[in-house]
mmCIF file of C-alpha atoms in Angstrom:
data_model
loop_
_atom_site.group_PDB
_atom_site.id
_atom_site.type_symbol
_atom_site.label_atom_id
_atom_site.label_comp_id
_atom_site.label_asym_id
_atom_site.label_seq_id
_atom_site.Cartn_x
_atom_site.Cartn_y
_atom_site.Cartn_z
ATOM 1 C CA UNK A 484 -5.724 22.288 33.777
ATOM 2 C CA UNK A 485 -5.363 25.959 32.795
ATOM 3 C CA UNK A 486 -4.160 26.792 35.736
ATOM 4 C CA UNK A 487 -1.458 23.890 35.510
ATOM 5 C CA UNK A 488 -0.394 25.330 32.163
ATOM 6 C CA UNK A 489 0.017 28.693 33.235
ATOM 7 C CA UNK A 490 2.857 27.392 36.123
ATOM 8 C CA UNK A 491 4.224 25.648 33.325
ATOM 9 C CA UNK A 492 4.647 28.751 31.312
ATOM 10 C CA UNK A 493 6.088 30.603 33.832
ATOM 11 C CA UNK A 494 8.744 27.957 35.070
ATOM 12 C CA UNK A 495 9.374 27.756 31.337
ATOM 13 C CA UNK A 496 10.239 31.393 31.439
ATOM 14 C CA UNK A 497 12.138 31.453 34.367
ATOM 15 C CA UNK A 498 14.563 28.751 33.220
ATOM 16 C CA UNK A 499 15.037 30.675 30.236
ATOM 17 C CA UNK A 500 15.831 33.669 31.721
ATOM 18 C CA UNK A 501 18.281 31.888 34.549
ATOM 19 C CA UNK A 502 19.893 30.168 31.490
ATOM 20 C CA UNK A 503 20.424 33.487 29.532
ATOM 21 C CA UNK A 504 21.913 34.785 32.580
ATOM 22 C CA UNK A 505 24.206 32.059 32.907
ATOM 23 C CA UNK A 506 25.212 32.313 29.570
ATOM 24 C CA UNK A 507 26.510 36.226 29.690
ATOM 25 C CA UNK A 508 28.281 34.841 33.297
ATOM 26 C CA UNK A 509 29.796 32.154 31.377
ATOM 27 C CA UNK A 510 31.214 34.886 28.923
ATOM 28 C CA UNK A 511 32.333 36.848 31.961
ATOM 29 C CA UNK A 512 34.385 33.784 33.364
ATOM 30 C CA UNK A 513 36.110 33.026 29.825
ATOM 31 C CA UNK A 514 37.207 37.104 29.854
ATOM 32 C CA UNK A 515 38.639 36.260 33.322
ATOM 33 C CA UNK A 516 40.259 33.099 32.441
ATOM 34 C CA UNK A 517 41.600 34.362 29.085
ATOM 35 C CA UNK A 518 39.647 31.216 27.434
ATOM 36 C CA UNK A 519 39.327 32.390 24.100
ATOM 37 C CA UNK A 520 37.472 28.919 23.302
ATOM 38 C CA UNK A 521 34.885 29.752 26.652
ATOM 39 C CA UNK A 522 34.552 32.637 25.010
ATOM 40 C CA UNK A 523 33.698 31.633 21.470
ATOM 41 C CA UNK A 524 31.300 28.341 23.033
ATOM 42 C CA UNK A 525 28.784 31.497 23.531
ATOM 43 C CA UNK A 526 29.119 33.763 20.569
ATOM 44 C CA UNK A 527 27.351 33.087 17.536
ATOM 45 C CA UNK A 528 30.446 33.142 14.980
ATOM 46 C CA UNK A 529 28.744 35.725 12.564
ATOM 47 C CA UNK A 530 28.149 38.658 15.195
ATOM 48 C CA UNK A 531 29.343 41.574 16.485
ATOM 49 C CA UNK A 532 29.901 43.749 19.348
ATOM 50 C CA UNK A 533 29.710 47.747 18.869
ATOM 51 C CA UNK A 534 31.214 50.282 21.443
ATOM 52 C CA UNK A 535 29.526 53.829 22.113
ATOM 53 C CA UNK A 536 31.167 56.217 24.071
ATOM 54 C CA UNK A 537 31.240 59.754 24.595
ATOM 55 C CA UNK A 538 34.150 62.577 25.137
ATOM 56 C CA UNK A 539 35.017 65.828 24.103
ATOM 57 C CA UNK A 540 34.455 65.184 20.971
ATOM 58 C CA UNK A 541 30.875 63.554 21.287
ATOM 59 C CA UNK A 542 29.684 59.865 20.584
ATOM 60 C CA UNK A 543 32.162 58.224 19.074
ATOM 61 C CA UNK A 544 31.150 54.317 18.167
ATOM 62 C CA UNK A 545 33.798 51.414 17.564
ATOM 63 C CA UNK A 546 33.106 47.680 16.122
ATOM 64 C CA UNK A 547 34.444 44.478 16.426
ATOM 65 C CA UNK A 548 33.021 40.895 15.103
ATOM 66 C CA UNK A 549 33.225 38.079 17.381
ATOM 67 C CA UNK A 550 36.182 36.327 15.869
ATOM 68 C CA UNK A 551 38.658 39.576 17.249
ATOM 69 C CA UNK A 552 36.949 40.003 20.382
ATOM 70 C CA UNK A 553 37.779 35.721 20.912
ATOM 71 C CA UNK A 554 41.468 36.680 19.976
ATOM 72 C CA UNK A 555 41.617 39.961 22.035
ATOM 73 C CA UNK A 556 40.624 38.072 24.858
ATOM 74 C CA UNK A 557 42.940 34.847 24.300
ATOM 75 C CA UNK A 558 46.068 37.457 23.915
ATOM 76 C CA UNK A 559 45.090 38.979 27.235
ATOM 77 C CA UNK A 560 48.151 39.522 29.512
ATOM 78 C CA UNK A 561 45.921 40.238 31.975
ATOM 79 C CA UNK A 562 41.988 38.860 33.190
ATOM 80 C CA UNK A 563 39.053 41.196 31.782
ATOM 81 C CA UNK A 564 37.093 41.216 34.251
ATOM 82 C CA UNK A 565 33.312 42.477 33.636
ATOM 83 C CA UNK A 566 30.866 42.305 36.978
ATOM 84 C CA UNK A 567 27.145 43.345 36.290
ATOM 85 C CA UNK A 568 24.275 44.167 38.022
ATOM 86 C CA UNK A 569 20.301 44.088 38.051
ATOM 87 C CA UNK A 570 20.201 42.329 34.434
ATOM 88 C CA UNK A 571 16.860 42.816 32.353
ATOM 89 C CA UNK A 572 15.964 39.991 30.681
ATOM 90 C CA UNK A 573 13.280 39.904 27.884
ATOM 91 C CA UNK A 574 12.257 36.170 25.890
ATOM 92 C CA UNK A 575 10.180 36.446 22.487
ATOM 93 C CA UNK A 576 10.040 32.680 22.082
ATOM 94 C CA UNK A 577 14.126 31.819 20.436
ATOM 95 C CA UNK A 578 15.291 35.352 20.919
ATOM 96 C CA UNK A 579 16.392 37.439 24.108
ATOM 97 C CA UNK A 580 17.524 40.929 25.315
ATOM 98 C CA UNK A 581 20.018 40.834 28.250
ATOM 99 C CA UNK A 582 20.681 44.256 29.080
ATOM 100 C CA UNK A 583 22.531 45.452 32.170
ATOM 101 C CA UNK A 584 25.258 47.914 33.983
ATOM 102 C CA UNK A 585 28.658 46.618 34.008
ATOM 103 C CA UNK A 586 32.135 47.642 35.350
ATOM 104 C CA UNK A 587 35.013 46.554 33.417
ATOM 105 C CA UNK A 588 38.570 45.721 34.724
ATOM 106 C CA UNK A 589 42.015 45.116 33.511
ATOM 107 C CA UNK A 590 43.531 42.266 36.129
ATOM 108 C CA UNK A 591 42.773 44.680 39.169
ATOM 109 C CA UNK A 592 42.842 48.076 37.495
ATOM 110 C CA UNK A 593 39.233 49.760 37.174
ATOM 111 C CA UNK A 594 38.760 50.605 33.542
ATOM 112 C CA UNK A 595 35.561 51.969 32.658
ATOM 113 C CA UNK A 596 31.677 50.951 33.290
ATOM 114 C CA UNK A 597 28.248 51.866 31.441
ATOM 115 C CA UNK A 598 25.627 49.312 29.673
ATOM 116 C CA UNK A 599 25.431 46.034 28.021
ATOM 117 C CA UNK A 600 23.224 44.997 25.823
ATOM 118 C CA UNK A 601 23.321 41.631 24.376
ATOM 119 C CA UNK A 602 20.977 40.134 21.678
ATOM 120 C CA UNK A 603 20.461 36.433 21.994
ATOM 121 C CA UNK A 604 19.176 33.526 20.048
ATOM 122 C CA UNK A 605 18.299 30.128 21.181
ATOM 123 C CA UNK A 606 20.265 27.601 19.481
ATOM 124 C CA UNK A 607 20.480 23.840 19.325
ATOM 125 C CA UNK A 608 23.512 23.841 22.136
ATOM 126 C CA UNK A 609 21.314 26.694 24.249
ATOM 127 C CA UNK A 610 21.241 30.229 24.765
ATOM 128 C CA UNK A 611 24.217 32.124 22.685
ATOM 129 C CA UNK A 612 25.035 35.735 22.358
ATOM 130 C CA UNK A 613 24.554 36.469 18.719
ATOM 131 C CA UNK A 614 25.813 40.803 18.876
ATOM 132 C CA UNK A 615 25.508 43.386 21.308
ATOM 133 C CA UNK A 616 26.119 46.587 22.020
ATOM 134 C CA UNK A 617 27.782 48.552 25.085
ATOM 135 C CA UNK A 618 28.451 52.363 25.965
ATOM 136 C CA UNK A 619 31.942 53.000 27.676
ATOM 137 C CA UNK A 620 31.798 55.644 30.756
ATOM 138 C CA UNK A 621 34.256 56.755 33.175
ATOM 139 C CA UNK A 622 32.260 56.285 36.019
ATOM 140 C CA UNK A 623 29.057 55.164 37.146
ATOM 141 C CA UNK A 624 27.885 55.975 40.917
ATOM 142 C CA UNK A 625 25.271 53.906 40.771
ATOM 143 C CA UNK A 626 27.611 51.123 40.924
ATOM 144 C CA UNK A 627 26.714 48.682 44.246
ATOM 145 C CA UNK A 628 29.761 46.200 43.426
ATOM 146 C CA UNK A 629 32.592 46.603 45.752
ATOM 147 C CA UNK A 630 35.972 47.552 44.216
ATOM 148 C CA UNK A 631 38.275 44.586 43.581
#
């Protein structure tokens, strides 16, 4: 029976991690759609998403809470469309890490790349992104994603 439990655990873990996945993708495909309500079905209301970048003038940090980011996105002229790659996906029982590269772009226009990192927190409805964090970069060679 040990030996039963320990498959368990790990097919346990493995759903969670395929459903945190599919939670940031789902985010992804509301940006692209301009679904403001996609958006905010996996956001935690309260949190908030922090920029880092870095320039001539060093790191320079930005913030916005969840409600403007919904409302950026909805007023979109144009998809956001954010493609990532090789996520890392850590589970402490109700709480997750996603964190992975990412290119960003405006309808077809490349924009930027760098890192996401998104905190998340089991909830009754599933996995939901309750903040993250992401660094802005003008390139990133390691990029295997094909231009759109």
């Amino acid at each position: 029976v040990p030996r039963r439990h320990g498959i368990e655990q790990r097919l346990h873990r493995l759903h969670d991690r395929m459903a945190i996945v599919e939670t940031v993708q789902a985010l992804f495909d509301a940006m692209a759609a301009r679904d403001g309500a996609g958006v905010a079905k996996v956001l935690l209301p309260e949190g908030r998403l922090i920029v880092v970048g870095r320039g001539d003038a060093g790191v320079t940090t930005g913030a916005m809470d969840h409600a403007d980011f919904i409302t950026r996105v909805a007023e979109s002229e144009v998809p956001l469309i954010e493609r990532s790659w090789d996520p890392e996906v850590r589970i402490d029982g109700d709480i997750a890490s996603y964190r992975a590269r990412y290119d960003f772009h405006s309808g077809t226009t490349y924009s930027h790349c760098g890192v996401d990192l998104f905190m998340m927190v089991r909830a009754d409805e599933g996995w939901r992104i309750s903040g993250g964090s992401f660094t802005r970069e003008a390139s990133c060679p390691d990029n295997p994603l094909p231009g759109l």
